[in-house]
PDB file of C-alpha atoms in Angstrom:
ATOM      1  CA  MET A  27      39.412 -52.195 -31.815  1.00  0.00           C
ATOM      2  CA  VAL A  28      40.608 -51.629 -28.272  1.00  0.00           C
ATOM      3  CA  ALA A  29      43.234 -48.948 -27.749  1.00  0.00           C
ATOM      4  CA  PRO A  30      45.768 -49.198 -24.909  1.00  0.00           C
ATOM      5  CA  LEU A  31      44.256 -46.121 -23.258  1.00  0.00           C
ATOM      6  CA  GLN A  32      42.309 -46.535 -20.067  1.00  0.00           C
ATOM      7  CA  ALA A  33      38.699 -47.634 -20.185  1.00  0.00           C
ATOM      8  CA  GLY A  34      36.460 -46.325 -17.460  1.00  0.00           C
ATOM      9  CA  LEU A  35      32.765 -45.605 -17.168  1.00  0.00           C
ATOM     10  CA  PRO A  36      32.093 -45.052 -20.899  1.00  0.00           C
ATOM     11  CA  GLY A  37      33.975 -48.220 -21.866  1.00  0.00           C
ATOM     12  CA  PRO A  38      36.983 -48.765 -24.126  1.00  0.00           C
ATOM     13  CA  GLY A  39      35.508 -47.036 -27.158  1.00  0.00           C
ATOM     14  CA  LEU A  40      35.857 -43.784 -29.001  1.00  0.00           C
ATOM     15  CA  VAL A  41      34.148 -41.788 -26.240  1.00  0.00           C
ATOM     16  CA  ALA A  42      36.788 -42.877 -23.727  1.00  0.00           C
ATOM     17  CA  LEU A  43      39.583 -41.905 -26.110  1.00  0.00           C
ATOM     18  CA  VAL A  44      38.121 -38.471 -26.828  1.00  0.00           C
ATOM     19  CA  VAL A  45      37.353 -37.691 -23.180  1.00  0.00           C
ATOM     20  CA  THR A  46      40.797 -38.848 -22.043  1.00  0.00           C
ATOM     21  CA  ALA A  47      42.483 -36.729 -24.710  1.00  0.00           C
ATOM     22  CA  LEU A  48      40.421 -33.643 -23.828  1.00  0.00           C
ATOM     23  CA  VAL A  49      41.018 -33.982 -20.089  1.00  0.00           C
ATOM     24  CA  THR A  50      44.749 -34.490 -20.631  1.00  0.00           C
ATOM     25  CA  TRP A  51      44.907 -31.485 -22.961  1.00  0.00           C
ATOM     26  CA  LEU A  52      42.980 -29.349 -20.451  1.00  0.00           C
ATOM     27  CA  PHE A  53      45.258 -30.453 -17.607  1.00  0.00           C
ATOM     28  CA  TYR A  54      48.404 -29.554 -19.544  1.00  0.00           C
ATOM     29  CA  ALA A  55      46.895 -26.256 -20.715  1.00  0.00           C
ATOM     30  CA  VAL A  56      45.930 -25.180 -17.186  1.00  0.00           C
ATOM     31  CA  THR A  57      49.274 -26.114 -15.667  1.00  0.00           C
ATOM     32  CA  LEU A  58      51.169 -24.440 -18.532  1.00  0.00           C
ATOM     33  CA  HIS A  59      49.126 -21.266 -18.176  1.00  0.00           C
ATOM     34  CA  LEU A  60      49.823 -21.218 -14.432  1.00  0.00           C
ATOM     35  CA  ALA A  61      53.544 -21.672 -15.064  1.00  0.00           C
ATOM     36  CA  ALA A  62      53.588 -19.004 -17.790  1.00  0.00           C
ATOM     37  CA  THR A  63      51.716 -16.539 -15.607  1.00  0.00           C
ATOM     38  CA  PHE A  64      54.188 -17.175 -12.796  1.00  0.00           C
ATOM     39  CA  PHE A  65      57.249 -16.925 -15.086  1.00  0.00           C
ATOM     40  CA  ILE A  66      56.296 -14.316 -17.727  1.00  0.00           C
ATOM     41  CA  GLY A  67      53.498 -12.367 -16.081  1.00  0.00           C
ATOM     42  CA  ASP A  68      50.096 -11.539 -17.510  1.00  0.00           C
ATOM     43  CA  VAL A  69      49.742 -13.732 -20.626  1.00  0.00           C
ATOM     44  CA  PRO A  70      46.727 -14.808 -22.702  1.00  0.00           C
ATOM     45  CA  THR A  71      45.495 -18.380 -22.426  1.00  0.00           C
ATOM     46  CA  GLN A  72      45.660 -19.145 -26.155  1.00  0.00           C
ATOM     47  CA  PRO A  73      49.392 -19.998 -26.305  1.00  0.00           C
ATOM     48  CA  ALA A  74      48.989 -22.426 -23.407  1.00  0.00           C
ATOM     49  CA  ALA A  75      46.034 -24.105 -25.091  1.00  0.00           C
ATOM     50  CA  ALA A  76      47.951 -24.396 -28.359  1.00  0.00           C
ATOM     51  CA  ALA A  77      51.155 -25.680 -26.783  1.00  0.00           C
ATOM     52  CA  ALA A  78      49.408 -28.214 -24.542  1.00  0.00           C
ATOM     53  CA  VAL A  79      48.180 -30.332 -27.447  1.00  0.00           C
ATOM     54  CA  ALA A  80      51.610 -31.764 -28.261  1.00  0.00           C
ATOM     55  CA  PRO A  81      52.629 -33.073 -24.811  1.00  0.00           C
ATOM     56  CA  ALA A  82      49.094 -34.369 -24.245  1.00  0.00           C
ATOM     57  CA  VAL A  83      49.202 -36.446 -27.419  1.00  0.00           C
ATOM     58  CA  VAL A  84      52.723 -37.735 -26.752  1.00  0.00           C
ATOM     59  CA  SER A  85      51.983 -38.648 -23.137  1.00  0.00           C
ATOM     60  CA  LEU A  86      48.807 -40.482 -24.157  1.00  0.00           C
ATOM     61  CA  LEU A  87      50.595 -42.388 -26.905  1.00  0.00           C
ATOM     62  CA  LEU A  88      53.442 -43.386 -24.594  1.00  0.00           C
ATOM     63  CA  GLN A  89      51.428 -44.126 -21.446  1.00  0.00           C
ATOM     64  CA  GLN A  90      51.389 -47.831 -22.233  1.00  0.00           C
ATOM     65  CA  TYR A  91      55.073 -47.904 -21.240  1.00  0.00           C
ATOM     66  CA  ALA A  92      54.463 -46.302 -17.831  1.00  0.00           C
ATOM     67  CA  GLY A  93      54.876 -49.494 -15.860  1.00  0.00           C
ATOM     68  CA  SER A  94      58.023 -50.881 -17.444  1.00  0.00           C
ATOM     69  CA  GLY A  95      61.169 -49.558 -15.776  1.00  0.00           C
ATOM     70  CA  LEU A  96      63.470 -47.657 -18.098  1.00  0.00           C
ATOM     71  CA  LEU A  97      60.761 -47.048 -20.694  1.00  0.00           C
ATOM     72  CA  ILE A  98      58.942 -44.752 -18.283  1.00  0.00           C
ATOM     73  CA  LEU A  99      62.025 -42.533 -18.322  1.00  0.00           C
ATOM     74  CA  VAL A 100      61.955 -42.520 -22.129  1.00  0.00           C
ATOM     75  CA  SER A 101      58.263 -41.552 -22.033  1.00  0.00           C
ATOM     76  CA  VAL A 102      58.882 -38.689 -19.621  1.00  0.00           C
ATOM     77  CA  VAL A 103      61.884 -37.396 -21.582  1.00  0.00           C
ATOM     78  CA  ALA A 104      59.947 -37.544 -24.861  1.00  0.00           C
ATOM     79  CA  THR A 105      56.976 -35.700 -23.332  1.00  0.00           C
ATOM     80  CA  VAL A 106      59.192 -32.991 -21.842  1.00  0.00           C
ATOM     81  CA  ALA A 107      61.113 -32.602 -25.120  1.00  0.00           C
ATOM     82  CA  VAL A 108      57.900 -32.159 -27.094  1.00  0.00           C
ATOM     83  CA  ASP A 109      56.630 -29.768 -24.416  1.00  0.00           C
ATOM     84  CA  PHE A 110      59.860 -27.776 -24.735  1.00  0.00           C
ATOM     85  CA  ALA A 111      59.465 -27.417 -28.505  1.00  0.00           C
ATOM     86  CA  ALA A 112      55.755 -26.565 -28.290  1.00  0.00           C
ATOM     87  CA  VAL A 113      56.240 -23.948 -25.549  1.00  0.00           C
ATOM     88  CA  SER A 114      59.120 -22.346 -27.417  1.00  0.00           C
ATOM     89  CA  TYR A 115      57.000 -22.099 -30.559  1.00  0.00           C
ATOM     90  CA  ALA A 116      53.715 -21.021 -28.927  1.00  0.00           C
ATOM     91  CA  TYR A 117      55.231 -18.314 -26.724  1.00  0.00           C
ATOM     92  CA  ARG A 118      57.910 -17.330 -29.270  1.00  0.00           C
ATOM     93  CA  LEU A 119      60.674 -17.722 -26.711  1.00  0.00           C
ATOM     94  CA  GLU A 120      64.326 -18.465 -27.233  1.00  0.00           C
ATOM     95  CA  TRP A 121      65.484 -21.820 -25.937  1.00  0.00           C
ATOM     96  CA  ARG A 122      67.306 -20.215 -23.029  1.00  0.00           C
ATOM     97  CA  SER A 123      64.052 -18.638 -21.822  1.00  0.00           C
ATOM     98  CA  THR A 124      62.009 -21.745 -22.572  1.00  0.00           C
ATOM     99  CA  ALA A 125      63.939 -24.029 -20.209  1.00  0.00           C
ATOM    100  CA  PRO A 126      62.801 -22.420 -16.920  1.00  0.00           C
ATOM    101  CA  LEU A 127      59.223 -22.178 -18.172  1.00  0.00           C
ATOM    102  CA  VAL A 128      59.170 -25.866 -19.075  1.00  0.00           C
ATOM    103  CA  ALA A 129      60.750 -26.725 -15.712  1.00  0.00           C
ATOM    104  CA  LEU A 130      57.987 -24.782 -13.978  1.00  0.00           C
ATOM    105  CA  HIS A 131      55.378 -26.488 -16.148  1.00  0.00           C
ATOM    106  CA  VAL A 132      56.728 -29.918 -15.235  1.00  0.00           C
ATOM    107  CA  ALA A 133      56.775 -28.950 -11.555  1.00  0.00           C
ATOM    108  CA  PHE A 134      53.226 -27.562 -11.604  1.00  0.00           C
ATOM    109  CA  ALA A 135      51.912 -30.580 -13.542  1.00  0.00           C
ATOM    110  CA  THR A 136      53.635 -33.000 -11.163  1.00  0.00           C
ATOM    111  CA  ILE A 137      52.361 -31.290  -8.030  1.00  0.00           C
ATOM    112  CA  LEU A 138      48.815 -30.819  -9.318  1.00  0.00           C
ATOM    113  CA  GLY A 139      48.724 -34.347 -10.743  1.00  0.00           C
ATOM    114  CA  TYR A 140      49.922 -35.800  -7.440  1.00  0.00           C
ATOM    115  CA  ALA A 141      47.355 -33.775  -5.501  1.00  0.00           C
ATOM    116  CA  LEU A 142      44.484 -34.752  -7.820  1.00  0.00           C
ATOM    117  CA  ASN A 143      45.543 -38.383  -7.615  1.00  0.00           C
ATOM    118  CA  ASN A 144      45.459 -38.213  -3.823  1.00  0.00           C
ATOM    119  CA  ILE A 145      42.054 -36.538  -3.821  1.00  0.00           C
ATOM    120  CA  PHE A 146      40.306 -38.693  -6.421  1.00  0.00           C
ATOM    121  CA  GLY A 147      42.449 -41.854  -6.326  1.00  0.00           C
ATOM    122  CA  PHE A 148      42.921 -42.289 -10.066  1.00  0.00           C
ATOM    123  CA  VAL A 149      45.605 -44.943  -9.725  1.00  0.00           C
TER     124      VAL A 149
END
């Protein structure tokens, strides 16, 4: 069984799926914690780790549509919507306060992802 997720050094098996999921979760958790620290102030890391699971799973499930025009927009909107709900729940914020935090999270993730892609050449 070959999943549509990327296959690198360990091959297209279970190890690749688990490592990809963990790295994606860690990336979202770090960028969310940076955004929350910038927006809220001194916050523990646990809410960021809890909230990062949802957008990581959604982005991994929808990454197969990344190269097909309008569907990439659907993937991004779905990931941001799930991120919005997870951040609101994990940090116990009202929706009005969640919007700027999610915007910062998207900005931090975009900038850090772009920088890491330029450094390591993932794509």
